[in-house]
Structure formats: structure tokens, C-alpha cells
Short mmCIF file of N, CA and C in Angstrom, two decimals:
data_model
loop_
_atom_site.label_atom_id
_atom_site.label_comp_id
_atom_site.label_asym_id
_atom_site.label_seq_id
_atom_site.Cartn_x
_atom_site.Cartn_y
_atom_site.Cartn_z
N UNK S 1 7.97 -12.91 -16.74
CA UNK S 1 8.49 -12.43 -15.47
C UNK S 1 7.53 -12.85 -14.36
N UNK S 2 8.09 -13.40 -13.31
CA UNK S 2 7.34 -13.82 -12.14
C UNK S 2 6.80 -12.59 -11.40
N UNK S 3 5.60 -12.70 -10.84
CA UNK S 3 5.01 -11.57 -10.11
C UNK S 3 5.90 -11.08 -8.98
N UNK S 4 6.62 -12.01 -8.33
CA UNK S 4 7.52 -11.64 -7.24
C UNK S 4 8.71 -10.80 -7.73
N UNK S 5 9.01 -10.87 -9.04
CA UNK S 5 10.15 -10.14 -9.60
C UNK S 5 9.79 -8.72 -10.03
N UNK S 6 8.50 -8.41 -10.12
CA UNK S 6 8.09 -7.08 -10.54
C UNK S 6 8.40 -6.09 -9.41
N UNK S 7 9.16 -5.04 -9.71
CA UNK S 7 9.53 -4.08 -8.65
C UNK S 7 8.30 -3.40 -8.04
N UNK S 8 8.35 -3.24 -6.73
CA UNK S 8 7.29 -2.55 -5.99
C UNK S 8 7.94 -1.48 -5.12
N UNK S 9 7.10 -0.62 -4.58
CA UNK S 9 7.56 0.40 -3.63
C UNK S 9 6.89 0.13 -2.28
N UNK S 10 7.72 0.00 -1.27
CA UNK S 10 7.26 -0.11 0.10
C UNK S 10 7.53 1.23 0.79
N UNK S 11 6.50 1.81 1.38
CA UNK S 11 6.68 2.97 2.24
C UNK S 11 6.29 2.53 3.64
N UNK S 12 7.16 2.78 4.60
CA UNK S 12 6.89 2.37 5.98
C UNK S 12 7.21 3.52 6.92
N UNK S 13 6.34 3.71 7.89
CA UNK S 13 6.54 4.73 8.91
C UNK S 13 6.73 4.00 10.23
N UNK S 14 7.92 4.17 10.80
CA UNK S 14 8.30 3.42 11.99
C UNK S 14 8.14 4.31 13.21
N UNK S 15 7.29 3.86 14.14
CA UNK S 15 7.00 4.59 15.37
C UNK S 15 7.79 3.98 16.52
N UNK S 16 8.20 4.79 17.46
CA UNK S 16 8.91 4.32 18.65
C UNK S 16 10.10 5.20 18.93
N UNK S 17 11.08 4.64 19.62
CA UNK S 17 12.32 5.36 19.88
C UNK S 17 13.31 4.94 18.78
N UNK S 18 13.23 5.65 17.65
CA UNK S 18 14.00 5.24 16.46
C UNK S 18 14.87 6.36 15.89
N UNK S 19 14.95 7.48 16.58
CA UNK S 19 15.84 8.56 16.14
C UNK S 19 16.99 8.70 17.13
N UNK S 20 18.19 8.93 16.58
CA UNK S 20 19.36 9.11 17.42
C UNK S 20 19.93 7.83 17.98
N UNK S 21 19.55 6.69 17.40
CA UNK S 21 20.01 5.39 17.91
C UNK S 21 20.64 4.53 16.81
N UNK S 22 20.88 5.09 15.63
CA UNK S 22 21.47 4.32 14.53
C UNK S 22 20.47 3.55 13.70
N UNK S 23 19.19 3.88 13.85
CA UNK S 23 18.15 3.12 13.15
C UNK S 23 18.23 3.30 11.63
N UNK S 24 18.45 4.52 11.16
CA UNK S 24 18.53 4.74 9.71
C UNK S 24 19.72 4.01 9.11
N UNK S 25 20.87 4.04 9.80
CA UNK S 25 22.06 3.33 9.33
C UNK S 25 21.77 1.84 9.26
N UNK S 26 21.15 1.29 10.31
CA UNK S 26 20.81 -0.13 10.37
C UNK S 26 19.85 -0.49 9.23
N UNK S 27 18.85 0.36 9.00
CA UNK S 27 17.88 0.12 7.93
C UNK S 27 18.57 0.12 6.57
N UNK S 28 19.46 1.09 6.35
CA UNK S 28 20.21 1.16 5.10
C UNK S 28 21.01 -0.12 4.88
N UNK S 29 21.66 -0.60 5.92
CA UNK S 29 22.45 -1.84 5.81
C UNK S 29 21.58 -3.02 5.41
N UNK S 30 20.40 -3.16 6.04
CA UNK S 30 19.49 -4.27 5.71
C UNK S 30 19.01 -4.13 4.26
N UNK S 31 18.65 -2.91 3.86
CA UNK S 31 18.15 -2.68 2.50
C UNK S 31 19.22 -3.03 1.46
N UNK S 32 20.46 -2.60 1.70
CA UNK S 32 21.53 -2.89 0.75
C UNK S 32 21.80 -4.39 0.67
N UNK S 33 21.73 -5.09 1.80
CA UNK S 33 21.89 -6.55 1.80
C UNK S 33 20.83 -7.21 0.91
N UNK S 34 19.66 -6.62 0.85
CA UNK S 34 18.54 -7.17 0.08
C UNK S 34 18.52 -6.64 -1.36
N UNK S 35 19.45 -5.76 -1.70
CA UNK S 35 19.51 -5.22 -3.06
C UNK S 35 18.44 -4.18 -3.36
N UNK S 36 17.95 -3.51 -2.32
CA UNK S 36 16.89 -2.51 -2.49
C UNK S 36 17.47 -1.12 -2.67
N UNK S 37 16.70 -0.24 -3.27
CA UNK S 37 17.06 1.17 -3.41
C UNK S 37 15.99 2.00 -2.70
N UNK S 38 16.38 3.21 -2.28
CA UNK S 38 15.42 4.09 -1.61
C UNK S 38 16.10 4.94 -0.57
N UNK S 39 15.39 5.16 0.56
CA UNK S 39 15.95 6.01 1.62
C UNK S 39 15.26 5.74 2.95
N UNK S 40 15.92 6.21 4.00
CA UNK S 40 15.35 6.25 5.35
C UNK S 40 15.62 7.65 5.88
N UNK S 41 14.59 8.30 6.41
CA UNK S 41 14.79 9.65 6.93
C UNK S 41 13.98 9.87 8.21
N UNK S 42 14.54 10.73 9.06
CA UNK S 42 13.84 11.13 10.28
C UNK S 42 12.72 12.10 9.92
N UNK S 43 11.61 11.98 10.61
CA UNK S 43 10.50 12.92 10.46
C UNK S 43 10.44 13.79 11.72
N UNK S 44 9.91 15.00 11.61
CA UNK S 44 9.86 15.92 12.76
C UNK S 44 9.09 15.37 13.96
N UNK S 45 8.16 14.44 13.73
CA UNK S 45 7.36 13.92 14.85
C UNK S 45 7.99 12.73 15.56
N UNK S 46 9.25 12.38 15.19
CA UNK S 46 9.95 11.30 15.88
C UNK S 46 9.92 9.97 15.16
N UNK S 47 9.12 9.87 14.11
CA UNK S 47 9.10 8.63 13.33
C UNK S 47 10.26 8.61 12.34
N UNK S 48 10.51 7.42 11.78
CA UNK S 48 11.43 7.28 10.65
C UNK S 48 10.60 6.79 9.47
N UNK S 49 10.75 7.47 8.34
CA UNK S 49 10.09 7.07 7.10
C UNK S 49 11.09 6.26 6.29
N UNK S 50 10.65 5.10 5.82
CA UNK S 50 11.48 4.23 4.99
C UNK S 50 10.76 4.03 3.67
N UNK S 51 11.43 4.31 2.56
CA UNK S 51 10.89 4.05 1.23
C UNK S 51 11.89 3.15 0.53
N UNK S 52 11.42 1.99 0.08
CA UNK S 52 12.30 1.03 -0.56
C UNK S 52 11.64 0.47 -1.81
N UNK S 53 12.45 0.28 -2.85
CA UNK S 53 11.95 -0.32 -4.09
C UNK S 53 12.81 -1.52 -4.46
N UNK S 54 12.12 -2.52 -5.01
CA UNK S 54 12.77 -3.74 -5.45
C UNK S 54 11.74 -4.85 -5.53
N UNK S 55 12.19 -6.10 -5.67
CA UNK S 55 11.24 -7.22 -5.73
C UNK S 55 10.40 -7.28 -4.45
N UNK S 56 9.13 -7.65 -4.60
CA UNK S 56 8.21 -7.66 -3.46
C UNK S 56 8.72 -8.49 -2.30
N UNK S 57 9.28 -9.67 -2.57
CA UNK S 57 9.73 -10.51 -1.46
C UNK S 57 10.90 -9.88 -0.72
N UNK S 58 11.75 -9.12 -1.41
CA UNK S 58 12.86 -8.44 -0.74
C UNK S 58 12.33 -7.29 0.12
N UNK S 59 11.36 -6.56 -0.40
CA UNK S 59 10.74 -5.48 0.39
C UNK S 59 10.03 -6.05 1.61
N UNK S 60 9.37 -7.20 1.44
CA UNK S 60 8.68 -7.84 2.56
C UNK S 60 9.69 -8.28 3.63
N UNK S 61 10.85 -8.73 3.21
CA UNK S 61 11.89 -9.10 4.17
C UNK S 61 12.40 -7.88 4.93
N UNK S 62 12.52 -6.75 4.25
CA UNK S 62 12.90 -5.52 4.94
C UNK S 62 11.83 -5.13 5.96
N UNK S 63 10.58 -5.22 5.58
CA UNK S 63 9.48 -4.89 6.49
C UNK S 63 9.52 -5.79 7.73
N UNK S 64 9.78 -7.07 7.53
CA UNK S 64 9.91 -7.99 8.66
C UNK S 64 11.05 -7.56 9.57
N UNK S 65 12.18 -7.15 8.97
CA UNK S 65 13.32 -6.69 9.77
C UNK S 65 12.96 -5.43 10.56
N UNK S 66 12.23 -4.51 9.92
CA UNK S 66 11.83 -3.28 10.61
C UNK S 66 10.96 -3.60 11.82
N UNK S 67 10.16 -4.64 11.74
CA UNK S 67 9.26 -5.01 12.82
C UNK S 67 9.91 -5.91 13.86
N UNK S 68 11.11 -6.40 13.58
CA UNK S 68 11.78 -7.31 14.49
C UNK S 68 12.32 -6.56 15.70
N UNK S 69 12.75 -7.28 16.69
CA UNK S 69 13.33 -6.68 17.89
C UNK S 69 14.84 -6.58 17.78
N UNK S 70 15.39 -6.74 16.56
CA UNK S 70 16.84 -6.71 16.38
C UNK S 70 17.35 -5.34 15.97
N UNK S 71 16.46 -4.40 15.72
CA UNK S 71 16.88 -3.06 15.29
C UNK S 71 17.34 -2.24 16.48
N UNK S 72 18.14 -1.20 16.22
CA UNK S 72 18.50 -0.28 17.30
C UNK S 72 17.27 0.47 17.79
N UNK S 73 17.29 0.88 19.03
CA UNK S 73 16.16 1.64 19.57
C UNK S 73 15.01 0.72 19.94
N UNK S 74 13.81 1.26 19.84
CA UNK S 74 12.60 0.51 20.18
C UNK S 74 11.54 0.81 19.14
N UNK S 75 11.07 -0.22 18.48
CA UNK S 75 10.00 -0.07 17.49
C UNK S 75 8.69 -0.44 18.15
N UNK S 76 7.76 0.50 18.17
CA UNK S 76 6.44 0.24 18.75
C UNK S 76 5.43 -0.20 17.69
N UNK S 77 5.57 0.36 16.49
CA UNK S 77 4.59 0.07 15.45
C UNK S 77 5.18 0.48 14.11
N UNK S 78 4.81 -0.27 13.06
CA UNK S 78 5.21 0.08 11.70
C UNK S 78 3.95 0.11 10.84
N UNK S 79 3.70 1.25 10.21
CA UNK S 79 2.57 1.40 9.29
C UNK S 79 3.14 1.31 7.88
N UNK S 80 2.55 0.48 7.05
CA UNK S 80 3.09 0.24 5.71
C UNK S 80 2.11 0.62 4.62
N UNK S 81 2.66 0.89 3.45
CA UNK S 81 1.88 1.17 2.25
C UNK S 81 2.64 0.58 1.07
N UNK S 82 1.93 -0.09 0.17
CA UNK S 82 2.54 -0.71 -1.01
C UNK S 82 2.02 -0.03 -2.26
N UNK S 83 2.90 0.10 -3.26
CA UNK S 83 2.53 0.70 -4.54
C UNK S 83 3.47 0.16 -5.62
N UNK S 84 3.17 0.51 -6.84
CA UNK S 84 4.08 0.16 -7.94
C UNK S 84 5.35 0.99 -7.80
N UNK S 85 6.47 0.42 -8.19
CA UNK S 85 7.74 1.15 -8.14
C UNK S 85 7.67 2.35 -9.07
N UNK S 86 8.27 3.45 -8.64
CA UNK S 86 8.30 4.67 -9.45
C UNK S 86 9.67 4.91 -10.06
N UNK S 87 10.71 4.26 -9.50
CA UNK S 87 12.05 4.44 -10.01
C UNK S 87 12.66 5.75 -9.52
N UNK S 88 13.83 6.06 -10.04
CA UNK S 88 14.48 7.32 -9.71
C UNK S 88 15.47 7.23 -8.57
N UNK S 89 15.61 6.07 -7.93
CA UNK S 89 16.57 5.92 -6.83
C UNK S 89 17.83 5.25 -7.34
N UNK S 90 18.96 5.66 -6.78
CA UNK S 90 20.21 4.94 -6.96
C UNK S 90 20.77 4.71 -5.58
N UNK S 91 20.98 3.47 -5.22
CA UNK S 91 21.45 3.15 -3.88
C UNK S 91 20.38 3.35 -2.83
N UNK S 92 20.80 3.30 -1.58
CA UNK S 92 19.88 3.50 -0.46
C UNK S 92 20.49 4.55 0.45
N UNK S 93 19.79 5.67 0.63
CA UNK S 93 20.35 6.83 1.33
C UNK S 93 19.78 6.99 2.74
N UNK S 94 20.60 7.54 3.61
CA UNK S 94 20.13 8.05 4.90
C UNK S 94 19.90 9.54 4.69
N UNK S 95 18.71 10.00 4.88
CA UNK S 95 18.41 11.43 4.69
C UNK S 95 18.16 12.09 6.02
#
């Protein structure tokens, strides 16, 4: 198995004007296009937390999309964390 094929977990915290603008729906759509599983949820402090699992290159493409200027709202900063996939997700949910 190629290293790029080993599932990983991406956790990203998106800062900016990202609540109430369709950002979680948009993120879910991008994740499903990439074949990722996980969730996107609003946090009380105004950030959106995104957790996605799948091949590293697919997660990296999602991270690039999160940082792009094509998302709804305004993204000021994205803080990321990488880990081994833990499993337990089916589909990609908006929480």
C-alpha cells in the first residue's frame, strides 16, 4: 500500500466569518466529492471545526479548499492538525 493511500485524520479549525453563511454545507460537499468521511460543526467561539478522514492527498485537497477564497463567508485563518485515522465515521455530517 502506498503511503498516500493510508487513511489519515485531518482536524482543522477555521477562523473568520464562517457561521451562518453555508460554510458547513459547502465543506460537506467538498469532502463528499473527495470521498472523505467526518464532520463539520460550529463552535461557540465562532469557528468551524472540520474533521475529515481518508487518503492524505484527499485530506490535503480539502485543506486547500478550506483555505481558498471560494468558500462562503470569509476565512481568515485555518489551524490544522494531522493524526492517524481513528475510524467510526460514515459519510460526512454537518453538526
